[in-house]
């Protein structure tokens, strides 16, 4: 009998022999699974469209049936590259040079010269085994990559329909990369729009926005929005003070631009409406204090993302230069760049100067006049409209017996801030116990923190409202007697359910009215939450189209077009901070994403700029800051930016009106950021501190000499609008507004009130006709004159509806005294 140990040895030897025979007789089985192209000048990978005469590198992905070694093989993998059937390159790969079979191979560099469809094909051969794969690409001149952007801008300015404009931009871009209208239509829907919806990060943003809107809906139903307006009315009595509070709220919520935009916009809207601030101005204040402050504060949801991009490029620099003259960690470089981010600094300077002076210029001045001159407390003509073209009306107003208290808004918002701060630190905790708070913020998962924090705040708000009872215009916290009484009544009602008479039911209902009731029931909270979400559905559609539009801009190669400019050898390296800022701004404007722009620009520019400048720290920090600030600037001016859309949504301002009024300010600040910031700083003319001072002087100059008061003696516009009036054909409305400004200045009252006082009531017909003239001039109907800030105040009514004069007296603040300046 053979021992077990010997049997096991024999079995092992037999298995080894069988395996060796199998390997010796086996042959390689390889296939080409995919082909993708990389732009050689900008190093942008997996390009979708080819630019004529621009070189691209072809990479083929390989798949092996079995990772085995064939002793009988030559182990030489031969490859060939074909463009439209013509061989462009060939080469070999020796499999003996690597211990593992290659999963990809570089199939050479090629170009195409003519526009149209081109087939890129890669063939491989290993002994007797051959494999091939091909992929079709469309090519066109690099300048054609502007076409989708031009479509968006032209349609937006002519049709005033942002959804149509964005959708057509995506469609045109898809037609360019597919070559046919039908294929472009399919690609638009099943690739770009679907991917915009299916992207996980976008899903976080969708849910955060919906939860935030639901929270605002709950707060509105509780009376909190009206309550905070009532509480502040003794302190906030003018448009200046209302704008100042909004600006301060933006600074306080510095940790995230999304939270900043949605919270400040929704909470300040009733207050600014009551003080006759246009919705355009509110949206600007909210938008202009969101990204600029969040991007430069070392504790925010932006910091971790920015530092990760900087650190990735620093690692490349350190690999070739072990002792650079720059800081060697992403966070220290981030801190160094703050003083070079001139756009963010200048914008935060311009905002309080405009508010304190009461001046504006361009389309914003017109928007402010249309609101103040006619005493509109509905946000003015820029307020978002419903499908019937009427000002949005809430179906979620507090019930008549609800006391409107300020704490029902303040508490949920404070808890929202606390939750988000805590969750940012929680998601950034690596468990080591050695991290500082700043370290945790840098590593935080901002999307998760915002999502969890918003829902937690909504649930907390519901719980807070459930512990409040309302009775006789009073709020009772923890009404234990009321809880006991309610339980007894419920038990008695259940017990006598089948024994009641109609008279008893009527008596019971009468008794029920005198008892305290919960401020907001579960069903009311759920309904309010859903109504809040319903209001922002249109913004969700626009946001989806904006993301799809940004993706198609990259697909047609707009980012590569500007990348090639930056990598030109003919550039003076001292201009790199300026060019980085300008090109980052243009890319952010075209794609609508500041973070996406940073992702594109950092690998493209940072290392080459370091090498071109010989390691100059001033240039390196300036280029880094130029990318970060330019991304914010382009984001501000873009009609497809997510923060622009959110700002208009939270402020309930029409998107195009927001873009039209904010863009001149963004472009002005960007211009001065270049003239007194990046150019002199890049050339070493003076320090960043002097650049900041020069920027302040420039902003002050524009506010004092090129801006105008909303209400002034002569009705004069700012210099830019006055120049426009000299050449414009359709200017009757602006000229009429100019005359009405004079009337408002002389009377100290809204124009409607001033004209109504001059009407005699002897002839009813004449009165009605005069009223019609006023209504037509200011572009507002009686039904949308209701002041959102004072919905709890009853308004006198007559047979025709709302009595405008009494409602204006009760509901509106008088024109600001600060506007009556010579």
XYZ file of N, CA, C and O in Angstrom, residues 22-162:
564
model
N -0.300 21.790 -21.305
C -1.349 22.722 -21.743
C -0.756 24.052 -22.143
O -1.083 24.620 -23.184
N 0.165 24.587 -21.324
C 0.780 25.887 -21.597
C 1.605 25.833 -22.879
O 1.621 26.766 -23.660
N 2.321 24.686 -23.055
C 3.195 24.581 -24.217
C 2.400 24.542 -25.511
O 2.842 25.017 -26.550
N 1.205 23.987 -25.441
C 0.398 23.866 -26.652
C -0.570 25.013 -26.842
O -1.252 25.081 -27.847
N -0.644 25.920 -25.812
C -1.617 27.005 -25.897
C -1.127 28.101 -26.821
O 0.070 28.284 -27.013
N -2.076 28.861 -27.380
C -1.754 29.996 -28.233
C -2.416 31.240 -27.657
O -3.450 31.150 -26.992
N -1.818 32.415 -27.930
C -2.392 33.658 -27.445
C -3.734 33.932 -28.138
O -3.907 33.629 -29.316
N -4.633 34.513 -27.367
C -5.927 34.921 -27.911
C -6.158 36.364 -27.472
O -6.492 36.626 -26.317
N -5.940 37.333 -28.372
C -6.013 38.749 -28.044
C -7.049 39.431 -28.928
O -7.282 39.025 -30.074
N -7.685 40.467 -28.371
C -8.652 41.257 -29.136
C -8.494 42.728 -28.774
O -8.008 43.067 -27.684
N -8.895 43.619 -29.703
C -8.880 45.066 -29.464
C -10.279 45.465 -29.009
O -11.230 45.456 -29.795
N -10.410 45.788 -27.735
C -11.742 46.039 -27.170
C -12.228 47.467 -27.373
O -13.423 47.713 -27.467
N -11.293 48.427 -27.461
C -11.733 49.821 -27.567
C -10.597 50.670 -28.120
O -9.419 50.304 -28.040
N -10.958 51.798 -28.686
C -10.000 52.778 -29.189
C -10.401 54.142 -28.649
O -11.581 54.492 -28.653
N -9.438 54.910 -28.152
C -9.732 56.290 -27.778
C -8.569 57.189 -28.165
O -7.430 56.732 -28.305
N -8.878 58.471 -28.353
C -7.908 59.449 -28.823
C -7.577 60.450 -27.724
O -8.431 60.797 -26.905
N -6.337 60.923 -27.731
C -5.874 61.948 -26.796
C -5.270 63.092 -27.585
O -4.418 62.869 -28.460
N -5.710 64.322 -27.316
C -5.153 65.480 -27.987
C -3.713 65.674 -27.502
O -3.472 65.828 -26.301
N -2.779 65.680 -28.416
C -1.369 65.705 -28.018
C -0.927 67.062 -27.486
O -0.034 67.142 -26.636
N -1.530 68.157 -27.946
C -1.110 69.481 -27.513
C -1.633 69.830 -26.131
O -0.938 70.453 -25.336
N -2.873 69.447 -25.830
C -3.471 69.799 -24.539
C -3.547 68.617 -23.586
O -3.895 68.798 -22.410
N -3.293 67.397 -24.081
C -3.350 66.170 -23.289
C -4.750 65.873 -22.760
O -4.906 65.197 -21.742
N -5.769 66.386 -23.431
C -7.150 66.051 -23.082
C -7.440 64.651 -23.616
O -7.270 64.387 -24.807
N -7.885 63.757 -22.733
C -8.072 62.360 -23.106
C -9.486 62.084 -23.606
O -10.429 62.804 -23.298
N -9.603 60.991 -24.360
C -10.876 60.473 -24.854
C -11.706 61.566 -25.525
O -12.875 61.789 -25.185
N -11.093 62.227 -26.492
C -11.801 63.298 -27.194
C -12.904 62.696 -28.065
O -12.783 61.584 -28.581
N -13.978 63.444 -28.229
C -15.139 62.971 -28.972
C -15.083 63.414 -30.423
O -15.553 62.710 -31.316
N -14.520 64.590 -30.682
C -14.421 65.134 -32.039
C -12.980 65.548 -32.301
O -12.256 65.956 -31.383
N -12.562 65.468 -33.568
C -11.195 65.800 -33.964
C -11.183 67.191 -34.574
O -12.090 67.563 -35.335
N -10.164 67.968 -34.249
C -9.957 69.260 -34.893
C -8.995 69.086 -36.059
O -7.943 68.455 -35.918
N -9.353 69.651 -37.183
C -8.526 69.520 -38.382
C -7.099 70.021 -38.133
O -6.904 71.078 -37.505
N -6.139 69.255 -38.644
C -4.706 69.596 -38.592
C -4.137 69.575 -37.180
O -2.990 69.984 -36.988
N -4.894 69.131 -36.202
C -4.396 69.040 -34.829
C -4.032 67.584 -34.531
O -4.865 66.686 -34.694
N -2.796 67.315 -34.095
C -2.368 65.928 -33.881
C -3.080 65.280 -32.701
O -3.399 65.936 -31.702
N -3.321 64.001 -32.827
C -3.931 63.230 -31.738
C -3.216 61.888 -31.623
O -2.702 61.348 -32.606
N -3.184 61.376 -30.422
C -2.556 60.092 -30.137
C -3.634 59.017 -30.018
O -4.675 59.237 -29.387
N -3.396 57.866 -30.648
C -4.367 56.768 -30.656
C -3.934 55.711 -29.643
O -2.787 55.253 -29.665
N -4.837 55.321 -28.794
C -4.587 54.266 -27.810
C -5.607 53.156 -28.014
O -6.803 53.427 -28.137
N -5.110 51.918 -28.066
C -5.985 50.747 -28.215
C -5.966 49.937 -26.927
O -4.890 49.674 -26.363
N -7.125 49.563 -26.445
C -7.234 48.713 -25.266
C -7.304 47.252 -25.710
O -8.057 46.912 -26.634
N -6.525 46.404 -25.047
C -6.425 44.997 -25.412
C -7.051 44.101 -24.357
O -7.013 44.417 -23.169
N -7.623 43.001 -24.813
C -8.161 41.984 -23.904
C -7.557 40.634 -24.287
O -7.466 40.289 -25.476
N -7.137 39.896 -23.272
C -6.530 38.582 -23.471
C -7.461 37.526 -22.902
O -7.960 37.675 -21.786
N -7.666 36.442 -23.669
C -8.563 35.379 -23.202
C -7.991 34.696 -21.972
O -8.702 34.418 -21.006
N -6.674 34.421 -21.988
C -6.001 33.811 -20.845
C -4.634 34.436 -20.702
O -3.925 34.643 -21.687
N -4.289 34.757 -19.487
C -2.964 35.326 -19.247
C -1.958 34.189 -19.074
O -1.554 33.830 -17.961
N -1.540 33.594 -20.192
C -0.609 32.458 -20.182
C 0.576 32.771 -21.078
O 0.528 33.675 -21.919
N 1.619 32.030 -20.884
C 2.830 32.239 -21.669
C 2.957 31.122 -22.692
O 2.877 29.945 -22.341
N 3.147 31.518 -23.950
C 3.252 30.548 -25.043
C 4.721 30.437 -25.456
O 5.297 31.357 -26.049
N 5.342 29.286 -25.124
C 6.758 29.093 -25.420
C 7.019 29.046 -26.916
O 8.087 29.448 -27.387
N 6.034 28.576 -27.685
C 6.242 28.438 -29.133
C 6.028 29.745 -29.870
O 6.271 29.828 -31.076
N 5.586 30.782 -29.176
C 5.271 32.051 -29.834
C 6.527 32.899 -30.014
O 7.507 32.785 -29.270
N 6.458 33.785 -31.004
C 7.538 34.761 -31.186
C 7.480 35.861 -30.135
O 8.452 36.589 -29.930
N 6.298 35.988 -29.484
C 6.067 36.998 -28.446
C 6.277 38.428 -28.947
O 6.636 39.313 -28.190
N 6.068 38.639 -30.252
C 6.114 39.970 -30.838
C 4.707 40.350 -31.310
O 4.151 39.715 -32.204
N 4.169 41.365 -30.670
C 2.840 41.858 -31.031
C 3.015 42.968 -32.056
O 3.598 44.020 -31.774
N 2.512 42.774 -33.259
C 2.628 43.750 -34.344
C 1.329 44.548 -34.432
O 0.241 43.967 -34.438
N 1.442 45.865 -34.493
C 0.243 46.706 -34.598
C 0.348 47.641 -35.784
O 1.444 48.022 -36.223
N -0.804 48.038 -36.301
C -0.889 48.969 -37.420
C -2.038 49.948 -37.178
O -3.099 49.567 -36.679
N -1.817 51.222 -37.544
C -2.837 52.258 -37.411
C -3.279 52.694 -38.798
O -2.462 53.027 -39.652
N -4.601 52.720 -39.005
C -5.181 53.141 -40.271
C -6.165 54.287 -40.017
O -6.939 54.255 -39.058
N -6.119 55.298 -40.903
C -7.112 56.369 -40.910
C -7.790 56.334 -42.271
O -7.134 56.520 -43.308
N -9.089 56.080 -42.258
C -9.862 55.962 -43.506
C -9.239 54.952 -44.459
O -9.178 55.149 -45.689
N -8.746 53.850 -43.899
C -8.183 52.775 -44.707
C -6.747 52.964 -45.119
O -6.150 52.062 -45.728
N -6.157 54.109 -44.832
C -4.763 54.379 -45.195
C -3.867 54.196 -43.973
O -4.134 54.792 -42.920
N -2.820 53.388 -44.130
C -1.937 53.123 -42.999
C -1.168 54.385 -42.627
O -0.571 55.041 -43.472
N -1.186 54.687 -41.310
C -0.518 55.871 -40.798
C 0.728 55.546 -39.984
O 1.682 56.321 -39.965
N 0.705 54.407 -39.316
C 1.844 54.038 -38.470
C 1.790 52.553 -38.194
O 0.756 51.892 -38.356
N 2.944 51.998 -37.785
C 3.017 50.603 -37.372
C 4.154 50.442 -36.383
O 5.037 51.303 -36.277
N 4.153 49.309 -35.680
C 5.194 49.054 -34.704
C 5.014 47.692 -34.077
O 4.098 46.933 -34.433
N 5.901 47.358 -33.153
C 5.854 46.065 -32.459
C 6.006 46.274 -30.967
O 6.586 47.264 -30.514
N 5.476 45.311 -30.228
C 5.619 45.279 -28.770
C 6.164 43.909 -28.396
O 5.565 42.878 -28.750
N 7.322 43.871 -27.735
C 7.937 42.613 -27.318
C 7.333 42.208 -25.977
O 7.531 42.892 -24.963
N 6.604 41.102 -25.980
C 5.949 40.651 -24.745
C 6.941 40.184 -23.699
O 6.608 40.098 -22.507
N 8.157 39.889 -24.111
C 9.173 39.452 -23.152
C 9.686 40.600 -22.287
O 10.345 40.372 -21.275
N 9.394 41.845 -22.701
C 9.875 43.003 -21.941
C 9.053 43.265 -20.695
O 9.421 44.129 -19.881
N 7.937 42.601 -20.550
C 7.072 42.837 -19.396
C 6.645 41.514 -18.779
O 6.485 40.514 -19.485
N 6.468 41.517 -17.487
C 6.052 40.307 -16.788
C 4.556 40.065 -16.917
O 4.071 38.994 -16.593
N 3.835 41.071 -17.396
C 2.385 40.935 -17.573
C 2.027 41.316 -18.999
O 2.692 42.149 -19.635
N 1.000 40.706 -19.522
C 0.548 41.024 -20.861
C -0.050 42.431 -20.876
O -0.806 42.799 -19.970
N 0.282 43.242 -21.884
C -0.207 44.631 -21.909
C -1.718 44.706 -22.111
O -2.293 43.934 -22.874
N -2.345 45.645 -21.427
C -3.795 45.859 -21.582
C -4.097 47.035 -22.505
O -5.256 47.278 -22.827
N -3.076 47.773 -22.919
C -3.253 48.865 -23.878
C -1.953 49.077 -24.627
O -0.876 48.698 -24.149
N -2.052 49.675 -25.789
C -0.852 49.999 -26.551
C -1.025 51.346 -27.230
O -2.133 51.730 -27.623
N 0.090 52.058 -27.339
C 0.109 53.333 -28.020
C 0.257 53.074 -29.513
O 1.282 52.578 -29.973
N -0.786 53.410 -30.281
C -0.798 53.091 -31.705
C -0.361 54.254 -32.572
O -0.702 54.325 -33.752
N 0.346 55.226 -32.014
C 0.913 56.285 -32.823
C 0.114 57.569 -32.842
O -0.978 57.661 -32.279
N 0.684 58.559 -33.528
C 0.102 59.894 -33.631
C -0.282 60.161 -35.080
O 0.449 59.801 -36.003
N -1.437 60.834 -35.263
C -1.883 61.123 -36.618
C -2.680 62.417 -36.620
O -2.972 63.000 -35.562
N -3.024 62.885 -37.799
C -3.860 64.069 -37.983
C -4.826 63.825 -39.138
O -4.627 62.907 -39.942
N -5.855 64.645 -39.220
C -6.738 64.668 -40.390
C -6.816 66.110 -40.878
O -6.716 67.047 -40.082
N -6.985 66.290 -42.158
C -6.947 67.625 -42.749
C -8.321 68.117 -43.197
O -8.533 69.329 -43.278
N -9.244 67.216 -43.502
C -10.533 67.610 -44.042
C -11.651 67.348 -43.042
O -11.609 66.369 -42.297
N -12.653 68.209 -43.069
C -13.814 68.022 -42.200
C -14.663 66.864 -42.702
O -14.697 66.573 -43.906
N -15.336 66.209 -41.788
C -16.202 65.092 -42.148
C -15.973 63.908 -41.231
O -15.379 64.031 -40.157
N -16.448 62.746 -41.649
C -16.302 61.538 -40.845
C -15.012 60.816 -41.214
O -14.681 60.677 -42.392
N -14.321 60.342 -40.187
C -13.073 59.605 -40.382
C -13.112 58.358 -39.511
O -13.564 58.413 -38.352
N -12.630 57.252 -40.066
C -12.610 55.984 -39.357
C -11.189 55.708 -38.892
O -10.267 55.629 -39.714
N -11.026 55.588 -37.588
C -9.732 55.254 -36.994
C -9.736 53.762 -36.698
O -10.623 53.271 -35.981
N -8.765 53.025 -37.244
C -8.737 51.564 -37.108
C -7.366 51.118 -36.606
O -6.329 51.628 -37.049
N -7.378 50.176 -35.683
C -6.147 49.585 -35.158
C -6.211 48.076 -35.377
O -7.196 47.430 -35.004
N -5.137 47.524 -35.994
C -5.017 46.082 -36.206
C -3.809 45.570 -35.435
O -2.764 46.220 -35.406
N -3.960 44.396 -34.825
C -2.844 43.757 -34.122
C -2.718 42.316 -34.619
O -3.704 41.689 -35.014
N -1.478 41.833 -34.586
C -1.220 40.453 -34.998
C -0.162 39.862 -34.085
O 0.863 40.486 -33.813
N -0.425 38.646 -33.629
C 0.514 37.907 -32.803
C 0.547 36.479 -33.317
O -0.416 35.730 -33.132
N 1.627 36.136 -34.012
C 1.736 34.851 -34.686
C 0.588 34.704 -35.689
O 0.433 35.525 -36.576
N -0.250 33.722 -35.488
C -1.350 33.504 -36.422
C -2.638 34.208 -35.997
O -3.626 34.185 -36.718
N -2.616 34.821 -34.819
C -3.816 35.460 -34.288
C -3.841 36.927 -34.732
O -2.859 37.653 -34.559
N -4.956 37.371 -35.304
C -5.136 38.777 -35.696
C -6.409 39.325 -35.070
O -7.368 38.590 -34.831
N -6.407 40.592 -34.796
C -7.580 41.266 -34.227
C -7.586 42.719 -34.692
O -6.533 43.288 -34.987
N -8.758 43.306 -34.729
C -8.873 44.694 -35.162
C -10.135 45.310 -34.574
O -11.063 44.608 -34.169
N -10.136 46.634 -34.563
C -11.314 47.379 -34.112
C -11.230 48.777 -34.718
O -10.138 49.268 -35.016
N -12.361 49.389 -34.921
C -12.360 50.742 -35.479
C -13.428 51.581 -34.799
O -14.337 51.064 -34.154
N -13.277 52.900 -34.978
C -14.224 53.848 -34.372
C -14.308 55.071 -35.266
O -13.286 55.577 -35.748
N -15.518 55.536 -35.490
C -15.742 56.688 -36.369
C -15.749 57.983 -35.554
O -16.329 58.048 -34.458
N -15.088 59.012 -36.094
C -15.033 60.332 -35.469
C -15.401 61.382 -36.514
O -15.120 61.221 -37.698
N -16.005 62.472 -36.036
C -16.239 63.635 -36.893
C -15.131 64.647 -36.656
O -14.626 64.794 -35.529
N -14.740 65.360 -37.710
C -13.709 66.381 -37.569
C -14.216 67.687 -38.177
O -15.049 67.688 -39.095
N -13.706 68.802 -37.660
C -14.022 70.131 -38.166
C -12.937 71.080 -37.673
O -12.098 70.715 -36.830
N -12.938 72.285 -38.190
C -11.954 73.277 -37.761
C -12.162 73.637 -36.296
O -13.288 73.608 -35.789
N -11.071 73.992 -35.625
C -11.148 74.279 -34.188
C -12.107 75.417 -33.885
O -12.808 75.401 -32.868
N -12.180 76.410 -34.773
C -13.083 77.540 -34.540
C -14.544 77.155 -34.523
O -15.374 77.849 -33.925
N -14.885 76.024 -35.159
C -16.285 75.583 -35.189
C -16.769 75.138 -33.811
O -17.982 74.999 -33.601
N -15.846 74.941 -32.875
C -16.256 74.529 -31.530
C -17.037 75.630 -30.810
O -17.669 75.373 -29.779
N -17.020 76.853 -31.354
C -17.801 77.952 -30.772
C -19.269 77.895 -31.176
O -20.085 78.598 -30.583
N -19.616 77.097 -32.161
C -20.970 77.131 -32.720
C -22.056 76.843 -31.672
O -23.038 77.594 -31.575
N -21.968 75.767 -30.857
C -23.022 75.545 -29.849
C -23.170 76.710 -28.876
O -24.289 77.082 -28.510
N -22.042 77.294 -28.456
C -22.092 78.430 -27.535
C -22.782 79.617 -28.183
O -23.609 80.293 -27.559
N -22.465 79.883 -29.442
C -23.096 80.996 -30.149
C -24.600 80.769 -30.267
O -25.401 81.699 -30.095
N -25.012 79.530 -30.554
C -26.435 79.220 -30.628
C -27.127 79.537 -29.305
O -28.209 80.134 -29.281
N -26.529 79.128 -28.206
C -27.128 79.364 -26.886
C -27.283 80.859 -26.640
O -28.358 81.333 -26.228
N -26.233 81.630 -26.885
C -26.263 83.057 -26.578
C -27.229 83.815 -27.488
O -27.987 84.666 -27.019
N -27.214 83.498 -28.781
C -28.090 84.208 -29.714
C -29.555 83.892 -29.437
O -30.404 84.800 -29.381
N -29.872 82.627 -29.250
C -31.263 82.256 -28.978
C -31.742 82.817 -27.644
O -32.881 83.252 -27.515
N -30.868 82.807 -26.644
C -31.251 83.323 -25.333
C -31.571 84.809 -25.404
O -32.521 85.290 -24.770
N -30.780 85.552 -26.183
C -30.994 87.000 -26.270
C -32.184 87.366 -27.153
O -32.804 88.414 -26.957
N -32.525 86.516 -28.113
C -33.620 86.841 -29.037
C -34.961 86.271 -28.605
O -35.997 86.919 -28.758
N -34.967 85.064 -28.068
C -36.235 84.426 -27.694
C -36.589 84.608 -26.231
O -37.741 84.423 -25.849
N -35.597 84.946 -25.400
C -35.811 85.058 -23.950
C -36.296 83.743 -23.354
O -36.950 83.726 -22.309
N -35.995 82.627 -24.016
C -36.408 81.307 -23.533
C -35.150 80.479 -23.289
O -34.547 79.936 -24.217
N -34.735 80.418 -22.029
C -33.466 79.780 -21.719
C -33.513 78.276 -21.952
O -32.527 77.667 -22.375
